Amino acid sequence: MGAARGEPVSAAARRLGTTLLSLVLSLGLVAAGWTLFLKILNVNPLVAKSPADVWTYLAAGSEAGAHRSTVWSGLWVTLRDAGAGLVAGLVAAAAVAVAFVLWRTAERSFMPIAMVVRSVPLVAMTPVITLIFGRDLLATTVISGIVVFFPALVNVVFGLRSASAQAADLVRAYGGSSWTTMRKVLVPSALPAFFASARISVPGSLIGALLAEWLATGKGLGYAMLTAGSSFRYDELWASVVAVTLASLAAYGLVGVAEAAVLARYAPRDR
């Protein structure tokens, strides 16, 4: 029993170590490529900032503390907006996917509508969303959630339908209801697809939040980046891009760690 309880913890620890190593290597390669790219193209240093410039702006300069405070205050708002959209989009996708699998009529009725909505550019939908939901957290949650919802819906539906037919038949043979079959068989089988959707959706939710901040709320790192670029504060702009990129990588890694722990506990045969 003790070994069984420790398995999710060890799986999460292994995943965390792998994620951290991959992150360090990736950041090193990106920094080297970034520096080399600027040198080869000989981009004007007034506009293009190197990793060393960003480091000086955030950590080594005389006003680094104030700069970090500026970037962090905007990043916190963006992370809040993206997190709300990520959770809302994933929960909505999971709920709708369950409804589609349990009631095929619902899928036949609403999936075409969902695909039509998905085909509309989000930039075109943002003014309408702003008119309906306002210019605060609710609007950014809706915009970011839309980015997350549709890919997650397709993946979770596929995951639910990939469950073992024999296992589902066995539950039904012992008198299990559709909900029991869903809970005991289909949901565990869909967990890998759900977490894959969550990982994929992390950068998407951030993009949705940044878009909402650019076009709707006038808050957060998205709006700060817009004003920094138009005001020639390129150090702040590049530092903001680095900050949101690092936040995306960190969130992606955290979802991966949670995935390893949950799947080791509830779907060990799939790992």
Short mmCIF file of C-alpha atoms in Angstrom, two decimals:
data_model
loop_
_atom_site.label_atom_id
_atom_site.label_comp_id
_atom_site.label_asym_id
_atom_site.label_seq_id
_atom_site.Cartn_x
_atom_site.Cartn_y
_atom_site.Cartn_z
CA MET A 1 0.00 0.00 0.00
CA GLY A 2 2.84 2.37 0.90
CA ALA A 3 4.55 1.72 -2.42
CA ALA A 4 1.27 2.32 -4.24
CA ARG A 5 0.76 5.64 -2.47
CA GLY A 6 4.33 6.67 -3.23
CA GLU A 7 4.06 5.94 -6.94
CA PRO A 8 2.28 9.21 -7.88
CA VAL A 9 4.81 11.18 -5.83
CA SER A 10 7.81 9.51 -7.46
CA ALA A 11 6.26 9.91 -10.90
CA ALA A 12 5.69 13.61 -10.26
CA ALA A 13 9.25 13.99 -8.93
CA ARG A 14 10.72 12.32 -12.02
CA ARG A 15 8.58 14.48 -14.27
CA LEU A 16 9.62 17.61 -12.37
CA GLY A 17 13.31 16.76 -12.73
CA THR A 18 12.94 16.05 -16.43
CA THR A 19 10.96 19.25 -16.93
CA LEU A 20 13.53 21.39 -15.13
CA LEU A 21 16.41 19.89 -17.10
CA SER A 22 14.57 20.38 -20.39
CA LEU A 23 13.71 23.94 -19.39
CA VAL A 24 17.32 24.85 -18.60
CA LEU A 25 18.59 23.35 -21.85
CA SER A 26 15.84 25.04 -23.87
CA LEU A 27 16.50 28.42 -22.31
CA GLY A 28 20.21 28.10 -23.02
CA LEU A 29 19.59 27.26 -26.66
CA VAL A 30 17.06 30.06 -27.06
CA ALA A 31 19.41 32.62 -25.50
CA ALA A 32 22.29 31.52 -27.74
CA GLY A 33 20.11 31.54 -30.85
CA TRP A 34 18.62 34.91 -29.91
CA THR A 35 22.06 36.50 -29.50
CA LEU A 36 23.39 34.93 -32.70
CA PHE A 37 20.33 36.03 -34.66
CA LEU A 38 20.75 39.67 -33.63
CA LYS A 39 24.45 39.63 -34.49
CA ILE A 40 24.00 38.01 -37.90
CA LEU A 41 21.23 40.39 -38.96
CA ASN A 42 22.93 43.38 -37.32
CA VAL A 43 19.62 44.67 -35.99
CA ASN A 44 19.58 48.17 -34.56
CA PRO A 45 20.35 47.77 -30.82
CA LEU A 46 17.92 50.57 -30.04
CA VAL A 47 15.07 48.29 -31.12
CA ALA A 48 16.40 44.76 -30.67
CA LYS A 49 17.50 43.85 -27.17
CA SER A 50 19.76 40.92 -26.35
CA PRO A 51 19.42 38.53 -23.39
CA ALA A 52 22.15 40.57 -21.68
CA ASP A 53 20.10 43.74 -22.15
CA VAL A 54 17.02 42.10 -20.65
CA TRP A 55 19.09 40.80 -17.73
CA THR A 56 20.46 44.28 -17.09
CA TYR A 57 16.97 45.77 -17.27
CA LEU A 58 15.46 43.28 -14.81
CA ALA A 59 18.34 42.34 -12.53
CA ALA A 60 21.57 44.30 -12.82
CA GLY A 61 20.65 47.89 -13.64
CA SER A 62 20.35 50.71 -11.13
CA GLU A 63 16.55 50.75 -11.53
CA ALA A 64 16.12 46.99 -11.85
CA GLY A 65 13.86 46.80 -8.81
CA ALA A 66 11.40 49.29 -10.25
CA HIS A 67 11.54 47.55 -13.61
CA ARG A 68 10.79 44.15 -12.05
CA SER A 69 7.88 45.66 -10.18
CA THR A 70 6.47 47.11 -13.39
CA VAL A 71 6.76 43.86 -15.32
CA TRP A 72 5.53 41.70 -12.45
CA SER A 73 2.45 43.83 -11.80
CA GLY A 74 1.38 43.43 -15.41
CA LEU A 75 2.34 39.75 -15.54
CA TRP A 76 0.27 38.99 -12.45
CA VAL A 77 -2.86 40.40 -14.08
CA THR A 78 -2.17 38.45 -17.28
CA LEU A 79 -1.59 35.21 -15.37
CA ARG A 80 -4.84 35.74 -13.48
CA ASP A 81 -6.71 36.34 -16.74
CA ALA A 82 -5.10 33.37 -18.48
CA GLY A 83 -5.62 31.08 -15.50
CA ALA A 84 -9.31 31.92 -15.31
CA GLY A 85 -9.70 31.30 -19.03
CA LEU A 86 -7.73 28.05 -18.88
CA VAL A 87 -9.84 26.62 -16.05
CA ALA A 88 -13.11 27.82 -17.55
CA GLY A 89 -12.26 26.49 -21.01
CA LEU A 90 -11.12 23.08 -19.76
CA VAL A 91 -14.10 22.63 -17.43
CA ALA A 92 -16.54 23.65 -20.15
CA ALA A 93 -14.84 21.37 -22.69
CA ALA A 94 -14.93 18.39 -20.31
CA ALA A 95 -18.60 18.97 -19.47
CA VAL A 96 -19.64 19.34 -23.10
CA ALA A 97 -17.55 16.31 -24.11
CA VAL A 98 -19.32 14.16 -21.50
CA ALA A 99 -22.68 15.40 -22.79
CA PHE A 100 -21.68 14.60 -26.37
CA VAL A 101 -20.65 11.05 -25.48
CA LEU A 102 -23.75 10.36 -23.38
CA TRP A 103 -26.19 11.94 -25.80
CA ARG A 104 -25.23 11.65 -29.45
CA THR A 105 -28.13 13.91 -30.41
CA ALA A 106 -26.47 16.73 -28.49
CA GLU A 107 -23.27 16.24 -30.48
CA ARG A 108 -25.08 16.16 -33.81
CA SER A 109 -26.95 19.33 -32.88
CA PHE A 110 -24.20 21.45 -31.37
CA MET A 111 -20.88 20.29 -32.85
CA PRO A 112 -21.55 21.98 -36.24
CA ILE A 113 -22.39 25.21 -34.39
CA ALA A 114 -19.19 24.91 -32.37
CA MET A 115 -17.13 24.45 -35.51
CA VAL A 116 -18.72 27.52 -37.11
CA VAL A 117 -17.95 29.60 -34.03
CA ARG A 118 -14.40 28.22 -34.03
CA SER A 119 -13.89 29.36 -37.61
CA VAL A 120 -14.59 33.01 -36.74
CA PRO A 121 -11.35 34.91 -36.00
CA LEU A 122 -11.12 35.75 -32.33
CA VAL A 123 -10.07 39.31 -33.16
CA ALA A 124 -13.40 39.78 -34.92
CA MET A 125 -15.33 38.32 -31.98
CA THR A 126 -13.57 40.40 -29.31
CA PRO A 127 -15.61 43.62 -29.79
CA VAL A 128 -18.87 41.66 -29.51
CA ILE A 129 -17.63 39.81 -26.42
CA THR A 130 -16.61 43.13 -24.90
CA LEU A 131 -20.06 44.61 -25.52
CA ILE A 132 -21.74 41.63 -23.86
CA PHE A 133 -19.41 40.91 -20.95
CA GLY A 134 -17.75 44.27 -20.33
CA ARG A 135 -14.07 45.12 -20.06
CA ASP A 136 -12.99 43.27 -16.95
CA LEU A 137 -12.05 39.77 -15.82
CA LEU A 138 -15.22 38.19 -17.19
CA ALA A 139 -14.44 39.34 -20.73
CA THR A 140 -10.85 38.12 -20.59
CA THR A 141 -12.04 34.80 -19.16
CA VAL A 142 -14.45 34.35 -22.05
CA ILE A 143 -11.90 35.31 -24.70
CA SER A 144 -9.14 33.15 -23.22
CA GLY A 145 -11.60 30.33 -22.55
CA ILE A 146 -12.70 30.26 -26.19
CA VAL A 147 -9.10 29.69 -27.26
CA VAL A 148 -8.89 26.75 -24.86
CA PHE A 149 -12.36 25.28 -25.33
CA PHE A 150 -12.46 24.02 -28.89
CA PRO A 151 -9.18 22.05 -29.11
CA ALA A 152 -9.83 20.61 -25.64
CA LEU A 153 -13.35 19.57 -26.63
CA VAL A 154 -12.15 17.57 -29.63
CA ASN A 155 -9.36 15.89 -27.64
CA VAL A 156 -11.53 14.98 -24.65
CA VAL A 157 -14.30 13.56 -26.84
CA PHE A 158 -11.69 11.42 -28.58
CA GLY A 159 -10.27 10.33 -25.22
CA LEU A 160 -13.68 9.34 -23.87
CA ARG A 161 -14.44 7.31 -26.97
CA SER A 162 -11.09 5.54 -26.87
CA ALA A 163 -12.07 3.69 -23.69
CA SER A 164 -12.11 -0.10 -23.71
CA ALA A 165 -15.44 -1.36 -25.02
CA GLN A 166 -14.98 -4.61 -23.09
CA ALA A 167 -14.54 -2.75 -19.80
CA ALA A 168 -17.62 -0.64 -20.47
CA ASP A 169 -19.66 -3.75 -21.33
CA LEU A 170 -18.51 -5.41 -18.12
CA VAL A 171 -19.72 -2.49 -16.01
CA ARG A 172 -23.07 -2.54 -17.79
CA ALA A 173 -23.36 -6.31 -17.36
CA TYR A 174 -23.13 -5.84 -13.60
CA GLY A 175 -25.94 -3.30 -13.69
CA GLY A 176 -23.87 -0.13 -13.95
CA SER A 177 -25.61 2.95 -15.29
CA SER A 178 -24.31 5.21 -18.03
CA TRP A 179 -22.92 7.55 -15.37
CA THR A 180 -21.19 4.67 -13.61
CA THR A 181 -19.63 3.57 -16.89
CA MET A 182 -18.55 7.14 -17.53
CA ARG A 183 -16.96 7.49 -14.09
CA LYS A 184 -15.34 4.05 -13.87
CA VAL A 185 -14.20 3.50 -17.45
CA LEU A 186 -14.50 6.46 -19.79
CA VAL A 187 -13.14 9.25 -17.58
CA PRO A 188 -9.93 7.39 -16.55
CA SER A 189 -9.32 6.56 -20.21
CA ALA A 190 -9.76 10.22 -21.16
CA LEU A 191 -7.32 11.58 -18.57
CA PRO A 192 -4.28 11.47 -20.91
CA ALA A 193 -6.24 13.38 -23.56
CA PHE A 194 -7.47 15.88 -20.97
CA PHE A 195 -3.98 16.63 -19.69
CA ALA A 196 -2.60 16.81 -23.22
CA SER A 197 -5.27 19.42 -23.91
CA ALA A 198 -4.32 21.26 -20.73
CA ARG A 199 -0.65 21.40 -21.72
CA ILE A 200 -1.45 22.55 -25.23
CA SER A 201 -3.89 25.14 -23.88
CA VAL A 202 -1.43 26.87 -21.54
CA PRO A 203 0.17 29.07 -24.24
CA GLY A 204 -3.21 29.46 -25.92
CA SER A 205 -4.79 30.81 -22.75
CA LEU A 206 -1.97 33.33 -22.40
CA ILE A 207 -2.40 34.44 -26.00
CA GLY A 208 -6.12 34.87 -25.40
CA ALA A 209 -5.47 36.89 -22.26
CA LEU A 210 -2.94 39.12 -24.03
CA LEU A 211 -5.37 39.67 -26.90
CA ALA A 212 -8.14 40.63 -24.48
CA GLU A 213 -5.82 43.05 -22.73
CA TRP A 214 -4.77 44.62 -26.02
CA LEU A 215 -8.27 45.02 -27.41
CA ALA A 216 -10.63 45.11 -24.45
CA THR A 217 -9.45 45.73 -20.90
CA GLY A 218 -6.42 48.00 -21.20
CA LYS A 219 -4.83 46.14 -18.29
CA GLY A 220 -2.15 43.55 -17.73
CA LEU A 221 1.06 42.78 -19.54
CA GLY A 222 -0.64 42.77 -22.93
CA TYR A 223 -1.59 46.42 -22.68
CA ALA A 224 1.76 47.27 -21.07
CA MET A 225 3.58 45.73 -24.05
CA LEU A 226 1.42 47.73 -26.44
CA THR A 227 2.15 51.02 -24.70
CA ALA A 228 5.84 50.19 -24.25
CA GLY A 229 6.25 49.57 -27.97
CA SER A 230 4.42 52.74 -28.97
CA SER A 231 6.43 54.78 -26.45
CA PHE A 232 9.83 53.41 -27.60
CA ARG A 233 10.42 51.67 -24.26
CA TYR A 234 11.91 48.66 -25.98
CA ASP A 235 13.75 47.37 -22.93
CA GLU A 236 10.42 47.03 -21.14
CA LEU A 237 8.83 45.45 -24.21
CA TRP A 238 11.49 42.76 -24.56
CA ALA A 239 11.54 42.12 -20.82
CA SER A 240 7.76 41.67 -20.90
CA VAL A 241 8.02 39.19 -23.76
CA VAL A 242 10.64 37.22 -21.85
CA ALA A 243 8.52 37.28 -18.68
CA VAL A 244 5.38 35.97 -20.35
CA THR A 245 7.39 33.32 -22.22
CA LEU A 246 8.99 32.07 -19.01
CA ALA A 247 5.61 32.06 -17.30
CA SER A 248 4.18 29.97 -20.14
CA LEU A 249 7.03 27.47 -19.90
CA ALA A 250 6.66 27.24 -16.12
CA ALA A 251 2.91 26.69 -16.34
CA TYR A 252 3.41 24.06 -19.04
CA GLY A 253 5.86 22.25 -16.78
CA LEU A 254 3.52 22.40 -13.77
CA VAL A 255 0.71 20.88 -15.80
CA GLY A 256 3.10 18.13 -16.86
CA VAL A 257 3.99 17.39 -13.24
CA ALA A 258 0.32 17.26 -12.27
CA GLU A 259 -0.33 14.99 -15.24
CA ALA A 260 2.35 12.54 -14.14
CA ALA A 261 0.98 12.39 -10.59
CA VAL A 262 -2.66 11.97 -11.61
CA LEU A 263 -2.03 9.40 -14.32
CA ALA A 264 0.23 7.36 -12.06
CA ARG A 265 -2.63 7.22 -9.57
CA TYR A 266 -5.67 6.79 -11.81
CA ALA A 267 -4.36 5.49 -15.13
CA PRO A 268 -1.07 3.65 -14.38
CA ARG A 269 -1.36 1.33 -17.37
CA ASP A 270 -1.31 4.28 -19.75
CA ARG A 271 2.02 5.57 -18.51
#
